[in-house]
């Protein structure tokens, strides 16, 4: 079994990579920082004895994404899971013209990287008439939460359209919309960790959804902290 996780060295991505590796999946992982990617590759191989494809990738760059896809295609003939997790949150509003660069970065990383990864991997899934694509959206996909929400609304829309296009090709598509999850981006907050969801819980939900029979797909799932949004 082979799985791809983008943005895999921190937070939800790391939790997913570790859980899938624990369950016998070979994993292809990427992140921006080479030292982080190398460290996770070594850890997963030593702990679980699986094959790990690891590459430092700036997912906001189209050609970098395509290079990662090509590397995977040269190594594996089949893909069971694609987790489009790479993303960035930059606080900014749409009305301020000074935020143009931040808005473009969020669209490139949150939306276009998902598009290019999916375009590259989907033919492998349709050829085998099987596969599962998980798009890690956000609770912001259904809330007006600054410019960030635009990119996540778009990612949810992408998931809906893709689901319709590939449902007769054996490929399942799930949009996961987690609320506040304790990751590195929340370090330094005054709020207690108990106020946040665990990244491990998001990873476990993903695996549980994947393990349903091929006759069933969870199209969308919302996960929120028990005490509500932050």
PDB file of C-alpha atoms in Angstrom:
ATOM      1  CA  UNK A   1       0.000   0.000   0.000  1.00  0.00           C
ATOM      2  CA  UNK A   2       1.316   3.434  -0.973  1.00  0.00           C
ATOM      3  CA  UNK A   3       0.266   6.842   0.338  1.00  0.00           C
ATOM      4  CA  UNK A   4       1.327  10.420  -0.394  1.00  0.00           C
ATOM      5  CA  UNK A   5       1.174  13.156   2.222  1.00  0.00           C
ATOM      6  CA  UNK A   6       2.105  16.744   1.400  1.00  0.00           C
ATOM      7  CA  UNK A   7       3.182  19.104   4.171  1.00  0.00           C
ATOM      8  CA  UNK A   8       4.085  15.990   6.125  1.00  0.00           C
ATOM      9  CA  UNK A   9       6.631  17.072   8.728  1.00  0.00           C
ATOM     10  CA  UNK A  10       4.391  18.976  11.131  1.00  0.00           C
ATOM     11  CA  UNK A  11       0.930  18.914  12.652  1.00  0.00           C
ATOM     12  CA  UNK A  12      -1.808  17.013  10.863  1.00  0.00           C
ATOM     13  CA  UNK A  13       0.455  15.939   8.008  1.00  0.00           C
ATOM     14  CA  UNK A  14       2.988  14.365  10.354  1.00  0.00           C
ATOM     15  CA  UNK A  15       0.283  12.643  12.368  1.00  0.00           C
ATOM     16  CA  UNK A  16      -1.172  11.155   9.166  1.00  0.00           C
ATOM     17  CA  UNK A  17       2.228  10.027   7.901  1.00  0.00           C
ATOM     18  CA  UNK A  18       3.056   8.335  11.201  1.00  0.00           C
ATOM     19  CA  UNK A  19      -0.319   6.599  11.479  1.00  0.00           C
ATOM     20  CA  UNK A  20      -0.309   5.318   7.907  1.00  0.00           C
ATOM     21  CA  UNK A  21       3.269   4.084   8.280  1.00  0.00           C
ATOM     22  CA  UNK A  22       2.273   2.305  11.496  1.00  0.00           C
ATOM     23  CA  UNK A  23      -0.468   0.580   9.516  1.00  0.00           C
ATOM     24  CA  UNK A  24       1.881  -0.710   6.851  1.00  0.00           C
ATOM     25  CA  UNK A  25       1.710   1.987   4.184  1.00  0.00           C
ATOM     26  CA  UNK A  26       4.773   3.067   2.284  1.00  0.00           C
ATOM     27  CA  UNK A  27       4.671   6.852   2.287  1.00  0.00           C
ATOM     28  CA  UNK A  28       5.826   9.653   0.024  1.00  0.00           C
ATOM     29  CA  UNK A  29       6.348  12.803   2.055  1.00  0.00           C
ATOM     30  CA  UNK A  30       7.326  16.364   1.322  1.00  0.00           C
ATOM     31  CA  UNK A  31       7.784  19.660   3.112  1.00  0.00           C
ATOM     32  CA  UNK A  32       9.726  22.829   2.507  1.00  0.00           C
ATOM     33  CA  UNK A  33      12.684  22.117   4.810  1.00  0.00           C
ATOM     34  CA  UNK A  34      15.129  19.372   3.831  1.00  0.00           C
ATOM     35  CA  UNK A  35      16.316  18.629   7.377  1.00  0.00           C
ATOM     36  CA  UNK A  36      12.729  18.073   8.549  1.00  0.00           C
ATOM     37  CA  UNK A  37      11.960  15.764   5.618  1.00  0.00           C
ATOM     38  CA  UNK A  38      15.141  13.752   6.144  1.00  0.00           C
ATOM     39  CA  UNK A  39      14.502  13.397   9.882  1.00  0.00           C
ATOM     40  CA  UNK A  40      10.955  12.122   9.347  1.00  0.00           C
ATOM     41  CA  UNK A  41      12.080   9.719   6.620  1.00  0.00           C
ATOM     42  CA  UNK A  42      14.692   8.211   8.929  1.00  0.00           C
ATOM     43  CA  UNK A  43      12.238   7.934  11.815  1.00  0.00           C
ATOM     44  CA  UNK A  44       9.516   6.241   9.761  1.00  0.00           C
ATOM     45  CA  UNK A  45      11.903   3.781   8.140  1.00  0.00           C
ATOM     46  CA  UNK A  46      13.526   2.791  11.415  1.00  0.00           C
ATOM     47  CA  UNK A  47      10.291   2.473  13.391  1.00  0.00           C
ATOM     48  CA  UNK A  48       8.084   0.801  10.786  1.00  0.00           C
ATOM     49  CA  UNK A  49      10.363  -0.777   8.179  1.00  0.00           C
ATOM     50  CA  UNK A  50       8.515   0.804   5.267  1.00  0.00           C
ATOM     51  CA  UNK A  51       9.670   2.489   2.077  1.00  0.00           C
ATOM     52  CA  UNK A  52       9.720   6.290   2.286  1.00  0.00           C
ATOM     53  CA  UNK A  53       9.990   8.666  -0.649  1.00  0.00           C
ATOM     54  CA  UNK A  54      11.089  12.003   0.767  1.00  0.00           C
ATOM     55  CA  UNK A  55      11.690  15.284  -1.022  1.00  0.00           C
ATOM     56  CA  UNK A  56      12.001  18.924  -0.004  1.00  0.00           C
ATOM     57  CA  UNK A  57       9.347  20.741  -2.044  1.00  0.00           C
ATOM     58  CA  UNK A  58       8.090  24.308  -2.165  1.00  0.00           C
ATOM     59  CA  UNK A  59       4.473  23.414  -2.852  1.00  0.00           C
ATOM     60  CA  UNK A  60       3.658  26.984  -3.888  1.00  0.00           C
ATOM     61  CA  UNK A  61       5.750  26.424  -7.031  1.00  0.00           C
ATOM     62  CA  UNK A  62       4.071  24.549  -9.888  1.00  0.00           C
ATOM     63  CA  UNK A  63       7.248  23.009 -11.286  1.00  0.00           C
ATOM     64  CA  UNK A  64       8.365  21.850  -7.843  1.00  0.00           C
ATOM     65  CA  UNK A  65       5.063  20.041  -7.349  1.00  0.00           C
ATOM     66  CA  UNK A  66       5.361  18.402 -10.761  1.00  0.00           C
ATOM     67  CA  UNK A  67       8.909  17.303  -9.964  1.00  0.00           C
ATOM     68  CA  UNK A  68       7.676  15.603  -6.788  1.00  0.00           C
ATOM     69  CA  UNK A  69       4.928  13.860  -8.757  1.00  0.00           C
ATOM     70  CA  UNK A  70       7.457  12.659 -11.344  1.00  0.00           C
ATOM     71  CA  UNK A  71       9.678  11.246  -8.603  1.00  0.00           C
ATOM     72  CA  UNK A  72       6.754   9.266  -7.209  1.00  0.00           C
ATOM     73  CA  UNK A  73       5.709   8.003 -10.639  1.00  0.00           C
ATOM     74  CA  UNK A  74       9.217   6.718 -11.287  1.00  0.00           C
ATOM     75  CA  UNK A  75       9.212   4.776  -8.018  1.00  0.00           C
ATOM     76  CA  UNK A  76       5.675   3.440  -7.605  1.00  0.00           C
ATOM     77  CA  UNK A  77       3.170   2.013 -10.062  1.00  0.00           C
ATOM     78  CA  UNK A  78       0.134   2.301  -7.780  1.00  0.00           C
ATOM     79  CA  UNK A  79      -1.171   4.865  -5.278  1.00  0.00           C
ATOM     80  CA  UNK A  80      -3.799   4.085  -2.661  1.00  0.00           C
ATOM     81  CA  UNK A  81      -4.066   7.409  -0.824  1.00  0.00           C
ATOM     82  CA  UNK A  82      -3.261  11.022  -1.662  1.00  0.00           C
ATOM     83  CA  UNK A  83      -3.468  13.482   1.221  1.00  0.00           C
ATOM     84  CA  UNK A  84      -3.360  17.083   0.015  1.00  0.00           C
ATOM     85  CA  UNK A  85      -2.360  18.691   3.290  1.00  0.00           C
ATOM     86  CA  UNK A  86       0.223  21.370   2.419  1.00  0.00           C
ATOM     87  CA  UNK A  87      -1.091  24.825   3.240  1.00  0.00           C
ATOM     88  CA  UNK A  88      -0.455  28.147   4.884  1.00  0.00           C
ATOM     89  CA  UNK A  89      -2.447  30.611   6.973  1.00  0.00           C
ATOM     90  CA  UNK A  90      -1.532  34.278   6.680  1.00  0.00           C
ATOM     91  CA  UNK A  91      -3.830  36.654   8.601  1.00  0.00           C
ATOM     92  CA  UNK A  92      -5.030  39.323   6.186  1.00  0.00           C
ATOM     93  CA  UNK A  93      -8.184  40.819   4.745  1.00  0.00           C
ATOM     94  CA  UNK A  94      -9.289  41.149   1.139  1.00  0.00           C
ATOM     95  CA  UNK A  95      -9.972  44.876   1.166  1.00  0.00           C
ATOM     96  CA  UNK A  96      -6.366  45.849   1.854  1.00  0.00           C
ATOM     97  CA  UNK A  97      -4.375  46.031  -1.394  1.00  0.00           C
ATOM     98  CA  UNK A  98      -1.152  45.562   0.596  1.00  0.00           C
ATOM     99  CA  UNK A  99      -2.185  41.954   1.174  1.00  0.00           C
ATOM    100  CA  UNK A 100      -1.964  40.968  -2.487  1.00  0.00           C
ATOM    101  CA  UNK A 101       1.204  38.898  -2.088  1.00  0.00           C
ATOM    102  CA  UNK A 102      -0.169  37.071   0.960  1.00  0.00           C
ATOM    103  CA  UNK A 103      -3.409  36.278  -0.832  1.00  0.00           C
ATOM    104  CA  UNK A 104      -1.553  34.923  -3.863  1.00  0.00           C
ATOM    105  CA  UNK A 105       0.661  32.776  -1.630  1.00  0.00           C
ATOM    106  CA  UNK A 106      -2.364  31.220   0.083  1.00  0.00           C
ATOM    107  CA  UNK A 107      -4.029  30.487  -3.250  1.00  0.00           C
ATOM    108  CA  UNK A 108      -0.826  28.946  -4.635  1.00  0.00           C
ATOM    109  CA  UNK A 109      -0.180  26.773  -1.605  1.00  0.00           C
ATOM    110  CA  UNK A 110      -3.690  25.950  -0.422  1.00  0.00           C
ATOM    111  CA  UNK A 111      -5.408  25.502  -3.790  1.00  0.00           C
ATOM    112  CA  UNK A 112      -3.063  25.194  -6.741  1.00  0.00           C
ATOM    113  CA  UNK A 113      -0.727  22.693  -5.074  1.00  0.00           C
ATOM    114  CA  UNK A 114      -3.774  20.491  -4.493  1.00  0.00           C
ATOM    115  CA  UNK A 115      -4.775  20.858  -8.133  1.00  0.00           C
ATOM    116  CA  UNK A 116      -1.333  20.000  -9.528  1.00  0.00           C
ATOM    117  CA  UNK A 117      -0.774  17.071  -7.157  1.00  0.00           C
ATOM    118  CA  UNK A 118      -4.174  15.640  -8.008  1.00  0.00           C
ATOM    119  CA  UNK A 119      -3.666  16.123 -11.746  1.00  0.00           C
ATOM    120  CA  UNK A 120      -0.407  14.197 -11.529  1.00  0.00           C
ATOM    121  CA  UNK A 121      -1.576  11.317  -9.357  1.00  0.00           C
ATOM    122  CA  UNK A 122      -5.179  10.840 -10.528  1.00  0.00           C
ATOM    123  CA  UNK A 123      -4.298   8.932 -13.741  1.00  0.00           C
ATOM    124  CA  UNK A 124      -2.566   6.278 -11.613  1.00  0.00           C
ATOM    125  CA  UNK A 125      -5.710   5.865  -9.512  1.00  0.00           C
ATOM    126  CA  UNK A 126      -8.125   5.749 -12.426  1.00  0.00           C
ATOM    127  CA  UNK A 127      -5.920   3.180 -14.195  1.00  0.00           C
ATOM    128  CA  UNK A 128      -6.273   0.854 -11.202  1.00  0.00           C
ATOM    129  CA  UNK A 129      -9.930   1.844 -10.705  1.00  0.00           C
ATOM    130  CA  UNK A 130      -9.220   2.530  -7.057  1.00  0.00           C
ATOM    131  CA  UNK A 131      -7.848   5.243  -4.786  1.00  0.00           C
ATOM    132  CA  UNK A 132      -8.773   7.788  -2.154  1.00  0.00           C
ATOM    133  CA  UNK A 133      -7.999  11.498  -2.247  1.00  0.00           C
ATOM    134  CA  UNK A 134      -8.209  13.432   1.014  1.00  0.00           C
ATOM    135  CA  UNK A 135      -8.181  17.215   0.779  1.00  0.00           C
ATOM    136  CA  UNK A 136      -7.393  18.760   4.156  1.00  0.00           C
ATOM    137  CA  UNK A 137      -9.559  21.827   3.944  1.00  0.00           C
ATOM    138  CA  UNK A 138     -10.513  23.741   7.102  1.00  0.00           C
ATOM    139  CA  UNK A 139     -13.473  24.927   9.107  1.00  0.00           C
ATOM    140  CA  UNK A 140     -12.659  28.163   7.250  1.00  0.00           C
ATOM    141  CA  UNK A 141     -14.028  26.427   4.142  1.00  0.00           C
ATOM    142  CA  UNK A 142     -17.514  27.153   5.464  1.00  0.00           C
ATOM    143  CA  UNK A 143     -16.824  30.373   7.395  1.00  0.00           C
ATOM    144  CA  UNK A 144     -15.946  33.920   6.249  1.00  0.00           C
ATOM    145  CA  UNK A 145     -12.576  33.934   7.998  1.00  0.00           C
ATOM    146  CA  UNK A 146     -10.476  36.499   6.133  1.00  0.00           C
ATOM    147  CA  UNK A 147      -8.636  35.995   2.862  1.00  0.00           C
ATOM    148  CA  UNK A 148      -7.551  32.544   4.047  1.00  0.00           C
ATOM    149  CA  UNK A 149     -11.153  31.378   3.850  1.00  0.00           C
ATOM    150  CA  UNK A 150     -11.276  32.171   0.131  1.00  0.00           C
ATOM    151  CA  UNK A 151      -8.543  29.644  -0.592  1.00  0.00           C
ATOM    152  CA  UNK A 152     -10.202  27.052   1.639  1.00  0.00           C
ATOM    153  CA  UNK A 153     -13.655  27.697   0.138  1.00  0.00           C
ATOM    154  CA  UNK A 154     -12.027  27.054  -3.225  1.00  0.00           C
ATOM    155  CA  UNK A 155     -10.396  23.860  -1.980  1.00  0.00           C
ATOM    156  CA  UNK A 156     -13.778  22.584  -0.801  1.00  0.00           C
ATOM    157  CA  UNK A 157     -15.318  23.493  -4.163  1.00  0.00           C
ATOM    158  CA  UNK A 158     -12.493  21.665  -5.917  1.00  0.00           C
ATOM    159  CA  UNK A 159     -13.240  18.591  -3.813  1.00  0.00           C
ATOM    160  CA  UNK A 160     -16.950  18.660  -4.687  1.00  0.00           C
ATOM    161  CA  UNK A 161     -16.339  18.937  -8.417  1.00  0.00           C
ATOM    162  CA  UNK A 162     -13.602  16.305  -8.412  1.00  0.00           C
ATOM    163  CA  UNK A 163     -15.851  13.908  -6.510  1.00  0.00           C
ATOM    164  CA  UNK A 164     -18.479  14.152  -9.253  1.00  0.00           C
ATOM    165  CA  UNK A 165     -15.914  13.678 -12.008  1.00  0.00           C
ATOM    166  CA  UNK A 166     -14.280  10.528 -10.614  1.00  0.00           C
ATOM    167  CA  UNK A 167     -17.009   8.750  -8.662  1.00  0.00           C
ATOM    168  CA  UNK A 168     -17.566   6.263 -11.515  1.00  0.00           C
ATOM    169  CA  UNK A 169     -13.830   5.574 -11.794  1.00  0.00           C
ATOM    170  CA  UNK A 170     -13.421   3.912  -8.408  1.00  0.00           C
ATOM    171  CA  UNK A 171     -11.786   6.974  -6.827  1.00  0.00           C
ATOM    172  CA  UNK A 172     -13.163   8.373  -3.583  1.00  0.00           C
ATOM    173  CA  UNK A 173     -12.750  12.028  -2.629  1.00  0.00           C
ATOM    174  CA  UNK A 174     -13.106  13.317   0.926  1.00  0.00           C
ATOM    175  CA  UNK A 175     -12.920  16.937   2.074  1.00  0.00           C
ATOM    176  CA  UNK A 176     -11.845  17.115   5.722  1.00  0.00           C
ATOM    177  CA  UNK A 177     -12.636  20.358   7.526  1.00  0.00           C
ATOM    178  CA  UNK A 178     -10.937  20.434  10.926  1.00  0.00           C
ATOM    179  CA  UNK A 179     -11.294  23.314  13.324  1.00  0.00           C
ATOM    180  CA  UNK A 180      -8.547  24.454  15.681  1.00  0.00           C
ATOM    181  CA  UNK A 181      -5.992  21.661  15.963  1.00  0.00           C
ATOM    182  CA  UNK A 182      -2.941  22.004  18.177  1.00  0.00           C
ATOM    183  CA  UNK A 183       0.030  22.274  15.831  1.00  0.00           C
ATOM    184  CA  UNK A 184       3.200  24.355  15.632  1.00  0.00           C
ATOM    185  CA  UNK A 185       1.215  27.308  14.299  1.00  0.00           C
ATOM    186  CA  UNK A 186      -0.520  27.616  17.691  1.00  0.00           C
ATOM    187  CA  UNK A 187       2.647  27.442  19.787  1.00  0.00           C
ATOM    188  CA  UNK A 188       2.875  30.399  22.117  1.00  0.00           C
ATOM    189  CA  UNK A 189      -0.873  30.795  22.522  1.00  0.00           C
ATOM    190  CA  UNK A 190      -2.227  31.535  25.970  1.00  0.00           C
ATOM    191  CA  UNK A 191      -4.972  28.953  25.485  1.00  0.00           C
ATOM    192  CA  UNK A 192      -4.463  25.519  27.070  1.00  0.00           C
ATOM    193  CA  UNK A 193      -3.724  22.612  24.734  1.00  0.00           C
ATOM    194  CA  UNK A 194      -6.885  20.923  25.993  1.00  0.00           C
ATOM    195  CA  UNK A 195      -8.900  23.600  24.181  1.00  0.00           C
ATOM    196  CA  UNK A 196      -7.680  22.261  20.817  1.00  0.00           C
ATOM    197  CA  UNK A 197      -8.205  19.048  18.924  1.00  0.00           C
ATOM    198  CA  UNK A 198      -5.322  16.594  18.641  1.00  0.00           C
ATOM    199  CA  UNK A 199      -3.662  16.134  15.249  1.00  0.00           C
ATOM    200  CA  UNK A 200      -3.758  12.402  16.010  1.00  0.00           C
ATOM    201  CA  UNK A 201      -7.557  12.552  16.082  1.00  0.00           C
ATOM    202  CA  UNK A 202      -7.662  14.024  12.585  1.00  0.00           C
ATOM    203  CA  UNK A 203      -5.276  11.331  11.360  1.00  0.00           C
ATOM    204  CA  UNK A 204      -7.355   8.559  12.949  1.00  0.00           C
ATOM    205  CA  UNK A 205     -10.516   9.940  11.331  1.00  0.00           C
ATOM    206  CA  UNK A 206      -8.795   9.864   7.948  1.00  0.00           C
ATOM    207  CA  UNK A 207      -7.747   6.240   8.347  1.00  0.00           C
ATOM    208  CA  UNK A 208     -11.196   5.220   9.584  1.00  0.00           C
ATOM    209  CA  UNK A 209     -12.788   6.827   6.520  1.00  0.00           C
ATOM    210  CA  UNK A 210     -10.338   5.100   4.193  1.00  0.00           C
ATOM    211  CA  UNK A 211     -11.095   1.716   5.751  1.00  0.00           C
ATOM    212  CA  UNK A 212     -14.786   1.872   4.890  1.00  0.00           C
ATOM    213  CA  UNK A 213     -15.826  -0.414   2.061  1.00  0.00           C
ATOM    214  CA  UNK A 214     -15.449   0.797  -1.520  1.00  0.00           C
ATOM    215  CA  UNK A 215     -19.232   1.106  -1.643  1.00  0.00           C
ATOM    216  CA  UNK A 216     -19.161   4.069   0.754  1.00  0.00           C
ATOM    217  CA  UNK A 217     -17.525   7.486   0.675  1.00  0.00           C
ATOM    218  CA  UNK A 218     -17.501  10.217   3.298  1.00  0.00           C
ATOM    219  CA  UNK A 219     -17.728  13.228   1.014  1.00  0.00           C
ATOM    220  CA  UNK A 220     -17.222  15.854   3.708  1.00  0.00           C
ATOM    221  CA  UNK A 221     -16.439  15.756   7.400  1.00  0.00           C
ATOM    222  CA  UNK A 222     -16.341  18.633   9.898  1.00  0.00           C
ATOM    223  CA  UNK A 223     -14.319  18.202  13.070  1.00  0.00           C
ATOM    224  CA  UNK A 224     -14.456  20.820  15.804  1.00  0.00           C
ATOM    225  CA  UNK A 225     -13.075  21.198  19.322  1.00  0.00           C
ATOM    226  CA  UNK A 226     -15.611  19.952  21.837  1.00  0.00           C
ATOM    227  CA  UNK A 227     -15.990  23.482  23.292  1.00  0.00           C
ATOM    228  CA  UNK A 228     -16.415  25.058  19.857  1.00  0.00           C
ATOM    229  CA  UNK A 229     -14.378  27.131  17.453  1.00  0.00           C
ATOM    230  CA  UNK A 230     -11.454  29.285  18.523  1.00  0.00           C
TER     231      UNK A 230
END
